[in-house]
XYZ file of C-alpha atoms in Angstrom:
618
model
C -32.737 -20.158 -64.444
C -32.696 -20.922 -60.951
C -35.021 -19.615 -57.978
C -33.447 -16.208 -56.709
C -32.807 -16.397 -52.780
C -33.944 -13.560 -50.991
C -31.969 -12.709 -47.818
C -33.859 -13.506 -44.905
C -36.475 -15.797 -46.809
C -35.180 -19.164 -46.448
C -32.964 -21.059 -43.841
C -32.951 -20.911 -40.298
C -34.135 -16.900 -40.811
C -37.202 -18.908 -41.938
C -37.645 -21.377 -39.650
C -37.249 -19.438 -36.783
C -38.804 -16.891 -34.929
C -37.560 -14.479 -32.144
C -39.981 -13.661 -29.425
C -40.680 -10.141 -30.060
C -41.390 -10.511 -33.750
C -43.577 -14.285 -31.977
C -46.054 -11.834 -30.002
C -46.464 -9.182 -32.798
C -47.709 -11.945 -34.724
C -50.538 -13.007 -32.377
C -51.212 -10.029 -31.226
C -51.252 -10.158 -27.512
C -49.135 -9.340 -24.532
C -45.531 -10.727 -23.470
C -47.688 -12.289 -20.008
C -50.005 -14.001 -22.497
C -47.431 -14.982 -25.023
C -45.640 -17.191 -22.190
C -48.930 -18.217 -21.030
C -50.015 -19.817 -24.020
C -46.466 -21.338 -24.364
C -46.885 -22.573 -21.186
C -50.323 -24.561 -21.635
C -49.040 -25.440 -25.622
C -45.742 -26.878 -24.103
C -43.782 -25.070 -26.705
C -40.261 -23.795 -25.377
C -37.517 -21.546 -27.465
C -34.850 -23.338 -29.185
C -31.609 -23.573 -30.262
C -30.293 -22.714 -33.654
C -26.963 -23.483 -34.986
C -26.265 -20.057 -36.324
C -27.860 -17.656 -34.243
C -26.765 -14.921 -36.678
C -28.051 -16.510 -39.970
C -31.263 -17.303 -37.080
C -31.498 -13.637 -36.412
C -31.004 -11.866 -39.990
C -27.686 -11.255 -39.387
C -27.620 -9.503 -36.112
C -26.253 -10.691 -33.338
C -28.642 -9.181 -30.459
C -29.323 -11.774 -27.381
C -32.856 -13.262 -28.119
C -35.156 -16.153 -27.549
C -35.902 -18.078 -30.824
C -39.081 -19.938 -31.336
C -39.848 -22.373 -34.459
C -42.011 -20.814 -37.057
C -44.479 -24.001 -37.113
C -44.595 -23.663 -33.114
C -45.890 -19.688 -33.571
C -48.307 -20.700 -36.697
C -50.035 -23.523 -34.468
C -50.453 -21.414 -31.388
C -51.949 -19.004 -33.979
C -55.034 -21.179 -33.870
C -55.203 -21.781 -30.556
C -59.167 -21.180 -28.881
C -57.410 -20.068 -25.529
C -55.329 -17.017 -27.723
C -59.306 -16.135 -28.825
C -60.400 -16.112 -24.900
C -57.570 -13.909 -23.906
C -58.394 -11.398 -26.517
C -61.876 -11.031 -25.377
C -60.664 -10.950 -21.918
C -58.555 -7.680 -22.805
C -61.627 -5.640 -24.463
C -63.828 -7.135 -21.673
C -61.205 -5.205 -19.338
C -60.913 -2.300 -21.118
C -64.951 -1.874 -21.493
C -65.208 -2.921 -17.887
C -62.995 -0.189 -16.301
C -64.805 2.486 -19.459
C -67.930 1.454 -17.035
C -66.649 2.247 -13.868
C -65.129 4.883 -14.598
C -68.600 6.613 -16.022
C -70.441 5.179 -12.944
C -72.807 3.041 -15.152
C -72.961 0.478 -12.548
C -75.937 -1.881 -14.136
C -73.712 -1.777 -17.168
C -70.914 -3.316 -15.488
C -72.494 -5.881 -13.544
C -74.027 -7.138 -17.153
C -70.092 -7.451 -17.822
C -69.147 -9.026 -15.107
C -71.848 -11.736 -15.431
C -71.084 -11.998 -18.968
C -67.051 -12.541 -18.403
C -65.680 -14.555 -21.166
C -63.717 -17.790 -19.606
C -61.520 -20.480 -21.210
C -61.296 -24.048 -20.631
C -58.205 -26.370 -20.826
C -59.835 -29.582 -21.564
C -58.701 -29.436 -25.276
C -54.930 -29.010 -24.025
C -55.377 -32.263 -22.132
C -56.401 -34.221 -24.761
C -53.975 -32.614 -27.680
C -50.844 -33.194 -24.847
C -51.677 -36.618 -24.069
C -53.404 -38.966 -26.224
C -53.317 -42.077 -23.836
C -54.704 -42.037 -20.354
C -50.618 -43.843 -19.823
C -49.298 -40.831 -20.915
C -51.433 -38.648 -18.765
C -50.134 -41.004 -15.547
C -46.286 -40.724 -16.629
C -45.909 -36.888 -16.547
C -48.042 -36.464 -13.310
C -45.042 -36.592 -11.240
C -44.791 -32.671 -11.171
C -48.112 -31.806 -10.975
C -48.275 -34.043 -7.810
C -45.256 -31.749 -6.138
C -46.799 -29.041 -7.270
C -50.445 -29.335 -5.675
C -48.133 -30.318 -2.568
C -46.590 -27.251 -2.323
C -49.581 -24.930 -2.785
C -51.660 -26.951 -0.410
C -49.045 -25.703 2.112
C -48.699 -22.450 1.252
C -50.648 -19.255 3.408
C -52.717 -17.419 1.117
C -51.778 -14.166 0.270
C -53.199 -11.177 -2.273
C -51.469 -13.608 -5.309
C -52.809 -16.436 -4.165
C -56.572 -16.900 -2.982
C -57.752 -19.669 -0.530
C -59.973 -20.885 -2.932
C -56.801 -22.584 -4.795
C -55.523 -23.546 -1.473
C -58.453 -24.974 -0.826
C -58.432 -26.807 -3.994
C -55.191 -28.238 -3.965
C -55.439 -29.212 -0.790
C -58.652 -31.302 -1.854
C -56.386 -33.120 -5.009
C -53.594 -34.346 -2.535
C -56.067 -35.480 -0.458
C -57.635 -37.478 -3.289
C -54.446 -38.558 -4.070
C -53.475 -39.866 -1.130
C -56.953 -41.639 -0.483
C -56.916 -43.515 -3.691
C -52.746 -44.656 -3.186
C -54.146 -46.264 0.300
C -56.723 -47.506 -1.280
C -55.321 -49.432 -4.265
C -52.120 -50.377 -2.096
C -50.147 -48.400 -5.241
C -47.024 -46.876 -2.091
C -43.637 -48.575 -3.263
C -40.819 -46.425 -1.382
C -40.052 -43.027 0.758
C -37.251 -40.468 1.719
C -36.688 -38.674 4.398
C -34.762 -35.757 2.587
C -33.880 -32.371 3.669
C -35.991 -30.822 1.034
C -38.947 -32.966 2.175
C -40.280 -36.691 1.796
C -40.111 -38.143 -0.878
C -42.913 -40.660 -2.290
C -43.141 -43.422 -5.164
C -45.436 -45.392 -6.450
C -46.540 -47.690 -8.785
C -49.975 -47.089 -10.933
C -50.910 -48.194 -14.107
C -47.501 -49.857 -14.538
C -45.598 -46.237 -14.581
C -43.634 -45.337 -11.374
C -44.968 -41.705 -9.944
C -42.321 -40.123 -7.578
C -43.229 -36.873 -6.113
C -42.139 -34.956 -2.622
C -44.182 -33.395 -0.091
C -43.010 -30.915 2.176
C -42.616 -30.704 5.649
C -45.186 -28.948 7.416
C -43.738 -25.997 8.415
C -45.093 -21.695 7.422
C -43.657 -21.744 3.605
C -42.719 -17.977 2.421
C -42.943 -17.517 -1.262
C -39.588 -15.707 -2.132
C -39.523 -12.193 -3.354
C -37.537 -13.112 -6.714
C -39.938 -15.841 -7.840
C -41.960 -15.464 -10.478
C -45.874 -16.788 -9.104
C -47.077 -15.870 -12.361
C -45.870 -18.611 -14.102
C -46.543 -21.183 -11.088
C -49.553 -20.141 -11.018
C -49.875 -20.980 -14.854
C -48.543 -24.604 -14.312
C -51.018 -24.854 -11.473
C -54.193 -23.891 -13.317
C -52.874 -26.801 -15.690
C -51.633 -29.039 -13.728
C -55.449 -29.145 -11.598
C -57.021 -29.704 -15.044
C -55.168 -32.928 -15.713
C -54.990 -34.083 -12.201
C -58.813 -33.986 -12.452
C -59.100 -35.897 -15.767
C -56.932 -38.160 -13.977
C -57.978 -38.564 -10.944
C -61.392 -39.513 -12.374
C -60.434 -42.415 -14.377
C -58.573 -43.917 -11.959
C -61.642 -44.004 -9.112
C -63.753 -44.619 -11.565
C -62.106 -47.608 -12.849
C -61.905 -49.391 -9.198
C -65.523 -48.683 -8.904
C -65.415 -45.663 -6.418
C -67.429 -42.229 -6.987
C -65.641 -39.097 -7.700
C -65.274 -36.976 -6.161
C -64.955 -38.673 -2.524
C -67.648 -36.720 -0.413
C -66.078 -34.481 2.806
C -67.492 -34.564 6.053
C -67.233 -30.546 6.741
C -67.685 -31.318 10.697
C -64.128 -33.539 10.673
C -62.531 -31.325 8.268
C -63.048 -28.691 10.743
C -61.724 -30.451 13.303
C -58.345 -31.067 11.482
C -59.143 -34.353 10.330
C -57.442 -34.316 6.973
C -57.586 -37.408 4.851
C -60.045 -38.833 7.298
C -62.393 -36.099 6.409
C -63.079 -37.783 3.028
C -64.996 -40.871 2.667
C -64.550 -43.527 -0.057
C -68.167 -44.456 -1.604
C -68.858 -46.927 -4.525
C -69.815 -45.368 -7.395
C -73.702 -46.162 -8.399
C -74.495 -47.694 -11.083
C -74.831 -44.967 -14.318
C -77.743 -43.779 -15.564
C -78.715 -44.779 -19.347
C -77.263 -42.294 -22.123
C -79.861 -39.705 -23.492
C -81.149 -41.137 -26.931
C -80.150 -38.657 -29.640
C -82.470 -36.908 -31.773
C -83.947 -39.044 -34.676
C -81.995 -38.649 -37.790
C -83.362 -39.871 -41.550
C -80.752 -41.448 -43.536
C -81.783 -42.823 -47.466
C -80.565 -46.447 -48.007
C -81.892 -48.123 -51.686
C -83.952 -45.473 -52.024
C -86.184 -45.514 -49.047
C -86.056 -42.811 -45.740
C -84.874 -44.724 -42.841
C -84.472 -42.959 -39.745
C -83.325 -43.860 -36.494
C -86.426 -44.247 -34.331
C -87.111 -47.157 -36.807
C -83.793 -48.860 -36.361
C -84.516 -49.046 -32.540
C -88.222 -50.725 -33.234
C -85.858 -53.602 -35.903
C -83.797 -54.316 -32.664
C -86.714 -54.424 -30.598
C -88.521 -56.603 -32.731
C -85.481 -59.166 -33.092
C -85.110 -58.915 -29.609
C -88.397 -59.880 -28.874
C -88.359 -62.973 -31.718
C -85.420 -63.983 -30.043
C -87.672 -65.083 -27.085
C -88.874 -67.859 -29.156
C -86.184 -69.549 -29.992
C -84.885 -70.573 -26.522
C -85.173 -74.182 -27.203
C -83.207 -74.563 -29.926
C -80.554 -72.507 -28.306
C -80.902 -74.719 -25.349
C -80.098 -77.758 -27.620
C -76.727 -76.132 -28.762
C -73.461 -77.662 -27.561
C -72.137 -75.243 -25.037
C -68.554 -74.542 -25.427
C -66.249 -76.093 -23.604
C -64.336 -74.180 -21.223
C -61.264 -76.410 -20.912
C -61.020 -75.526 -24.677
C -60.514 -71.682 -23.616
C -58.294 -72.106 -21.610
C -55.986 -74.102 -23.259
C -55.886 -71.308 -26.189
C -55.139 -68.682 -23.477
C -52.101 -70.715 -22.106
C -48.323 -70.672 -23.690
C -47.713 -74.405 -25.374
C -43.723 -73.638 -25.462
C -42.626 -75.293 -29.155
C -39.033 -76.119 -29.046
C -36.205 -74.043 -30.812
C -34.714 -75.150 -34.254
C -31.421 -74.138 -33.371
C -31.361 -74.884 -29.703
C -33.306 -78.021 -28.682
C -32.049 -78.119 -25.059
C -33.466 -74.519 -24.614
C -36.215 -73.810 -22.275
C -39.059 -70.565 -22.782
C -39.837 -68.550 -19.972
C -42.760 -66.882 -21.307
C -45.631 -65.902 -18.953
C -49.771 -65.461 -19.876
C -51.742 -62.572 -18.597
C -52.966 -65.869 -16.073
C -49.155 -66.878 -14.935
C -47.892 -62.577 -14.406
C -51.090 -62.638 -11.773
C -50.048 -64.871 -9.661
C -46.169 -64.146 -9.662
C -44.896 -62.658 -6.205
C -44.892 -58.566 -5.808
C -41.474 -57.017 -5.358
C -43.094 -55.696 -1.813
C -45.262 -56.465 0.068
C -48.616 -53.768 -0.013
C -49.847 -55.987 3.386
C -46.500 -55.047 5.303
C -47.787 -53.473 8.331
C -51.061 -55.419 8.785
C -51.056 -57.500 11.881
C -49.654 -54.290 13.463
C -51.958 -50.766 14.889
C -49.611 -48.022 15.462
C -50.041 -45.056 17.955
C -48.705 -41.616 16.874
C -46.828 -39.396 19.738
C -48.237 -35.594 19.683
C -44.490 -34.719 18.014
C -45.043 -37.015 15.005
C -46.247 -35.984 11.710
C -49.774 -37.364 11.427
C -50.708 -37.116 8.195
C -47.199 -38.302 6.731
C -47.227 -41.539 8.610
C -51.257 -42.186 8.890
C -50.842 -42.087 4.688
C -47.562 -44.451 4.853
C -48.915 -46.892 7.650
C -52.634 -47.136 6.011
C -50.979 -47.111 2.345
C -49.289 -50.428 3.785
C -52.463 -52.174 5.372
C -51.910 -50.848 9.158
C -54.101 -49.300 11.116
C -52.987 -45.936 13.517
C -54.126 -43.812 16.094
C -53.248 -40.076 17.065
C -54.006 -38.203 20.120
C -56.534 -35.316 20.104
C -53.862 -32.529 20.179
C -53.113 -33.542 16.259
C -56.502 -33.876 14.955
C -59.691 -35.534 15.562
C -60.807 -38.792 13.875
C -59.148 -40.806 15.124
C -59.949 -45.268 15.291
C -58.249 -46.169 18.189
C -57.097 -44.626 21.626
C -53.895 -44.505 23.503
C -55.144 -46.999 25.947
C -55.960 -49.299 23.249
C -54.953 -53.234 23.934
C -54.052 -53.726 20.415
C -51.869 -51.303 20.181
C -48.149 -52.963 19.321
C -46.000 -50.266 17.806
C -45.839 -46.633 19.015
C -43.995 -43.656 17.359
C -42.287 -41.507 19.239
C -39.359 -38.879 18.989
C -38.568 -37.845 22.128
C -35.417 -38.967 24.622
C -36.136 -41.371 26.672
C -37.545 -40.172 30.078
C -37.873 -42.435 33.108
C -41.446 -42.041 34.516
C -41.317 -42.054 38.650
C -45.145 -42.218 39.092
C -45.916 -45.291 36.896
C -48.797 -47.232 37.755
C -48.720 -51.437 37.471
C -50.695 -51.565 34.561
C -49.043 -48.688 32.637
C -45.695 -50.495 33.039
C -47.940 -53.748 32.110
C -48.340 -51.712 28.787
C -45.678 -50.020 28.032
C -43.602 -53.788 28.510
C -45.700 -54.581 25.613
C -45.841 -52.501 23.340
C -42.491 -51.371 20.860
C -41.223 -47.652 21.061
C -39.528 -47.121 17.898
C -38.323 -43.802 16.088
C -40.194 -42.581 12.951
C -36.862 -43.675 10.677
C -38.061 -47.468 11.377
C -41.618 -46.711 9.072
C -39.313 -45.266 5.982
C -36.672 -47.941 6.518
C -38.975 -50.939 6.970
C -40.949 -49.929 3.519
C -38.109 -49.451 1.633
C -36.546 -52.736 2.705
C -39.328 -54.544 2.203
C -39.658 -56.232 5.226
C -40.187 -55.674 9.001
C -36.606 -54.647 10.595
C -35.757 -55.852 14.145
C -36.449 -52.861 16.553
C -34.223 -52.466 18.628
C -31.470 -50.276 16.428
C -34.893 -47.772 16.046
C -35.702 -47.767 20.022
C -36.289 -44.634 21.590
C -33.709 -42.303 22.439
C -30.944 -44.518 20.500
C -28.450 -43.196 17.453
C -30.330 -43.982 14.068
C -28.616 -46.158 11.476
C -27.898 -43.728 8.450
C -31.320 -43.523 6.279
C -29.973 -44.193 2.433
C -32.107 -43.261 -0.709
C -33.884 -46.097 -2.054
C -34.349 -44.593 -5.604
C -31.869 -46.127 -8.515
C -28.527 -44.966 -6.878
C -25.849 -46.149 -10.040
C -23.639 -49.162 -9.762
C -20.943 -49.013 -7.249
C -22.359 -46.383 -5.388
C -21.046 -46.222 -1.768
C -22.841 -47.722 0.899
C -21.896 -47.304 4.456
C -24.118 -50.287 5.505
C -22.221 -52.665 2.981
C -19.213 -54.915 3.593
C -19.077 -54.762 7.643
C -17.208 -57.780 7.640
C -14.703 -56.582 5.342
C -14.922 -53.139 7.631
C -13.910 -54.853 10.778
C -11.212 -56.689 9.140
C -9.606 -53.592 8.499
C -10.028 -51.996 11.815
C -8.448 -55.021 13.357
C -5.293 -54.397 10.847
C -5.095 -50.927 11.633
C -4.837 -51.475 15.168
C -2.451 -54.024 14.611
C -0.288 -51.633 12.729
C -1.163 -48.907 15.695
C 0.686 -51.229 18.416
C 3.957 -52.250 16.914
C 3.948 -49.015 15.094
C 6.309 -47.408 17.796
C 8.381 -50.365 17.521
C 9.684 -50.087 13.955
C 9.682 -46.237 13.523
C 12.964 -46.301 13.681
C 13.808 -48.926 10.759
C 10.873 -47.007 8.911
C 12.074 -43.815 8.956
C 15.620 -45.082 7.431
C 13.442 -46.907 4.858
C 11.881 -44.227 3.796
C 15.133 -41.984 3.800
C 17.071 -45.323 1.775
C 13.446 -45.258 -0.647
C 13.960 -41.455 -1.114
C 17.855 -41.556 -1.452
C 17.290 -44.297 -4.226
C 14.953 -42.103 -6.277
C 16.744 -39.222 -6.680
C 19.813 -41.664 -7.080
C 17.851 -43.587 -10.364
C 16.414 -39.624 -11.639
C 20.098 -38.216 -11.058
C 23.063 -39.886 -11.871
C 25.105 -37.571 -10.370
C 23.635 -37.144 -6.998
C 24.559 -40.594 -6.808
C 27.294 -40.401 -4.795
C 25.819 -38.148 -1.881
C 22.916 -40.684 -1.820
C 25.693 -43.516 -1.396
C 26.929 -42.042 1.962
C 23.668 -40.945 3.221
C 22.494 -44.980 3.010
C 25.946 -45.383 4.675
C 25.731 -42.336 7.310
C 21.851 -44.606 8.389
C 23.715 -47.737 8.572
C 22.094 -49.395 5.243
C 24.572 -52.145 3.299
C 25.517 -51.223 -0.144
C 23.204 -54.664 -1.532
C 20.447 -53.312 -0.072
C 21.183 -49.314 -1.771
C 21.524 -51.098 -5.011
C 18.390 -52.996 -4.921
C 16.439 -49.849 -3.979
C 18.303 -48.270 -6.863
C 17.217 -50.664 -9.521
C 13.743 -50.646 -8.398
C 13.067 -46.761 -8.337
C 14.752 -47.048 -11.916
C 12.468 -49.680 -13.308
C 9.450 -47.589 -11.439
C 10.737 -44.275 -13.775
C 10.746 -46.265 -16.849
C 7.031 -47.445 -15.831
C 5.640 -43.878 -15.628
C 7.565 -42.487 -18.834
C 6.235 -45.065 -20.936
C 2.599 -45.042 -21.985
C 0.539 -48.304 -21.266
C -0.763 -49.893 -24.109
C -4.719 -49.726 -23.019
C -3.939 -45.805 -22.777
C -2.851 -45.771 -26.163
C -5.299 -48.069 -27.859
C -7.956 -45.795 -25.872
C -6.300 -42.675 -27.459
C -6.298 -44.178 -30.898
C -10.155 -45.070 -30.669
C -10.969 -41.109 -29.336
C -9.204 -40.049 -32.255
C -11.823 -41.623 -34.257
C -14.164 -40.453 -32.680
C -16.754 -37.544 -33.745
C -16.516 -33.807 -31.601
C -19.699 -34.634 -30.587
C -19.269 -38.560 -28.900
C -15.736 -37.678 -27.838
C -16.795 -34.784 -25.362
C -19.721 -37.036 -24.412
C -17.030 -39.680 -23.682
C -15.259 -37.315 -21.804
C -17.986 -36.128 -19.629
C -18.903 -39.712 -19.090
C -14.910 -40.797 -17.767
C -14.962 -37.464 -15.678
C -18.205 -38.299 -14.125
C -17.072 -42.116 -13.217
C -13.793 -40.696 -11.924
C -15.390 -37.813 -9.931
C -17.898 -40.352 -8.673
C -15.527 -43.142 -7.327
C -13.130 -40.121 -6.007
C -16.170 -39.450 -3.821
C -16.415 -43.326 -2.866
C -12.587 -43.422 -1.785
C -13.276 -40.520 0.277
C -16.353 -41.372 2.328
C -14.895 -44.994 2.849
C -11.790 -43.377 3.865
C -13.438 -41.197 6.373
C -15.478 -44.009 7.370
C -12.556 -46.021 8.534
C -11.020 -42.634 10.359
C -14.479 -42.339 12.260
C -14.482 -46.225 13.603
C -10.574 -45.997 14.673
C -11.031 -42.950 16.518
C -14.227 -43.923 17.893
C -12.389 -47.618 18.500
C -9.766 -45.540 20.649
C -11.993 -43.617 22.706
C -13.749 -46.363 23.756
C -9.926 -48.168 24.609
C -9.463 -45.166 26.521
C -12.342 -45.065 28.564
């Protein structure tokens, strides 16, 4: 006899959990419950049968899996929050009776919870822990920027604002700044550490309003987890180039608006010797051994060692020609291809191959920041690139250089360009020699890769459109490409412009022998009236019939089905539900996206001629 199924026992009402029947199980509050989900990265699911998920009813709710609820049952943080409710409730019992030494003792005694077990269980490999800090890098942007506010203290101002600073100290430092954007939302950054590309976006630095319908609970939950693994972070990387953590702040410059340049890089001294543990006594053939007399062996052998310095000095000392022909590739040739050549590279060859950009870009240059600039965006792009910069007092102090500076050869400004009555000789003398260029030209340069000619980015002139550098697809449309091909067709559609008055005439009886012939080839009996119309515009009867075999030969065209189309049909027919809808979505994507090509390179063209005309007019 077989196992008896009880409804509700087995199946998807087994492996699944709805949130309500999730938070009697742990016993805690809804607020906790997404808390801990939160920290646990454990999000509701799907099932395929909601109903069957559900017991049969078919209520909206959140599922959760049932292995999801059992591991966050055994969670040390779920234990913290628990004592942090009857620490609340025997805290305000306190208050409430006036026993005011009582309450201080609980105060003192408040239980807290740490998150450094998270980090670890979420991300095994320090790799990992670089890959997924692209959000917690936006996100300790944004609260660094935000006014503080009964929901949000200063102290975790304060404390974001210290991480981005970090952040930003060690990306100048190591070079590690690959691209930015200028967006609306903000400015974009990327770079390159550890091998894994980090992109995150700063915003501009304007008064930020947290919205009414936002939730800052759970922000604030990502936040308190996103500082812990910044931190782990953040130490391993200055730690590995040799600097101390964390940088030191000069209060005095911070004060003073200084920013970044309130932080000093130091090299991190030399570590002091582990603690030696306690002796333990193990039993090996039958004797105590413990580990105080382990470290008197090593001494000892250590010591011996001493004496035998001469014969070690008459030992052949390895070669090391040897070594490093057994770290170099020796490329074998193929069995089946003896004319083919191996590219393979050693650890030895991929260190001295060419970066895709170049981290010394703005080296030979020092750059002086106008008082409408952003100083700390462009002091962290120009220093992340090898430059050096200056700033007036107005936007901070700390600054290297000043404005009157002979070495000064680039200056960013964003302001029209004025004409200065009053100008002395040696102010002219300066400003001949030095380059006013908009703040565009720093974004642009980076993401090209190379220095860009000036003059397009002078002062006061219209900016060249400022395109995303970040993996745009294939075909994408790009209004700097194909300006030969451009001009071309401006120079055809002004050709067409002149001797279009000329032929309007013979074009508009075209079109009326073109439309005449297709209703002619669709209806056989409006044949006839389409006869003398051709006649009534002065069009030969040859020339009627031709259009009339062509319009007929264009109908049988369009009313039978290519064969591509049907072989395409056939093959989607064999397809799954699943991959055909996929398909679709991916042919209404590519259509949607080259619709919006056409159109942008159609305006494009509209833009020139008109422009082309107004300047033929003037």
């Amino acid at each position: 006899m077989g196992k008896i199924k009880v409804k509700g026992k087995a199946g998807a009402a087994k492996a699944y959990v709805t949130r309500s029947s999730a938070v009697k199980r742990l016993q805690c509050s809804l607020a906790d419950f997404r808390r801990l989900c939160i920290l646990k990265g454990i999000f509701p699911r799907e099932p395929k049968n909601k109903k069957k998920a559900n017991k049969g009813s078919t209520a909206p709710t959140s599922f959760y899996y049932a292995k999801d609820i059992a591991y966050l049952a055994h969670e040390p943080v779920l234990k913290k929050l628990r004592e942090h409710k009857a620490f609340a409730k025997k805290l305000s019992r306190a208050l409430g009776r006036g026993e005011w030494s009582s309450a201080k003792s609980l105060e003192d005694n408040k239980p807290s919870y740490r998150l450094d077990h998270i980090i670890k269980e979420r991300y095994p490999t320090f790799v990992d822990a670089v890959r997924d800090i692209d959000d917690a890098l936006s996100m300790i942007f944004l609260f660094a920027s935000l006014p503080s506010n009964p929901r949000i203290p200063p102290a975790l101002i304060e404390n974001c604002a210290r991480l981005a600073a970090e952040w930003q100290l060690y990306t100048m430092h190591s070079r590690s700044l690959r691209k930015t954007f200028l967006s609306i939302k903000g400015i974009y950054y990327q770079a390159e550490v550890m091998d894994q590309t980090v992109t995150w976006l700063v915003p501009y630095q304007f008064t930020q309003n947290i919205p009414t319908d936002v939730d800052v609970r759970v922000m604030l939950t990502f936040l308190e987890l996103y500082q812990t693994l910044l931190g782990f972070v953040f130490f391993k990387l200055y730690t590995d180039v040799g600097l101390a953590y964390p940088p030191p702040l000069d209060t005095k410059k911070d004060e003073g608006g200084a920013g970044v340049g309130a932080y000093s890089l130091q090299e991190a001294t030399t570590a002091a010797a582990p603690p030696i543990a306690a002796s333990k006594t193990v039993e090996v053939d039958g004797k105590k051994v413990s580990s105080k007399d382990v470290r008197h062996t090593i001494k000892s052998i250590a010591t011996s060692s001493a004496t035998v310095d001469d014969l070690d000095a008459t030992m052949a000392e390895p070669d090391s020609s040897l070594a490093d022909v057994d770290e170099d590739f020796v490329a074998q040739p193929s069995t089946s291809d003896p004319n083919a050549t191996t590219d393979l590279h050693t650890l030895k060859s991929l260190t001295t191959l060419p970066q895709s950009i170049s981290t010394n870009l703005f080296a030979p240059y020092t750059f002086w920041l106008s008082r409408e600039t952003s100083r700390p965006v462009f002091e962290f792009i120009v220093r992340s690139f090898g430059g050096r910069i200056g700033w007036p007092a107005s936007s901070g102090s700390g600054s290297p250089i000043e404005e009157d500076d002979d070495a000064i050869t680039h200056v960013i400004i964003d302001r029209p360009l004025l004409e200065k009555s009053n100008e002395s000789a040696l102010e002219r003398e300066r400003r001949l020699g030095r380059k006013y260029i908009q703040p565009q030209w720093v974004a642009d340069c980076i993401n090209a890769g190379r220095i860009l000619l000036e003059e397009t980015y002078s002062q006061g002139k219209t900016l060249p459109p400022h395109l995303s550098p970040f993996g745009e697809y294939e075909g994408a449309y790009d209004p700097t490409a194909a300006t030969a091909a451009d001009d071309a067709a401006m120079a055809e559609a002004e050709e067409e412009s002149e001797v279009e008055e000329e032929v309007r005439n013979d074009t508009e009886a075209e079109i009326a022998l073109q439309a005449a012939a297709a209703v002619a080839a669709e209806d056989p009996a409006a044949l006839r009236a389409a006869e003398l119309a051709a006649e009534a515009a002065g069009i030969d009867y040859g020339t009627f019939e031709k259009e009339v075999a062509k319009s007929q030969k264009n109908a049988k065209k369009r009313s039978a089905p290519a064969e591509p189309d049907a072989e395409k049909d056939m093959n989607k027919m064999m397809m799954s539900n699943k991959k055909r809808k996929l398909y679709e979505r991916m042919k209404h994507g590519e259509k949607k996206r080259a619709t919006e090509r056409s159109d942008l390179e159609t305006k494009k063209h509209t833009l020139a001629r008109e422009k082309k005309r107004q300047d033929r007019k003037a």
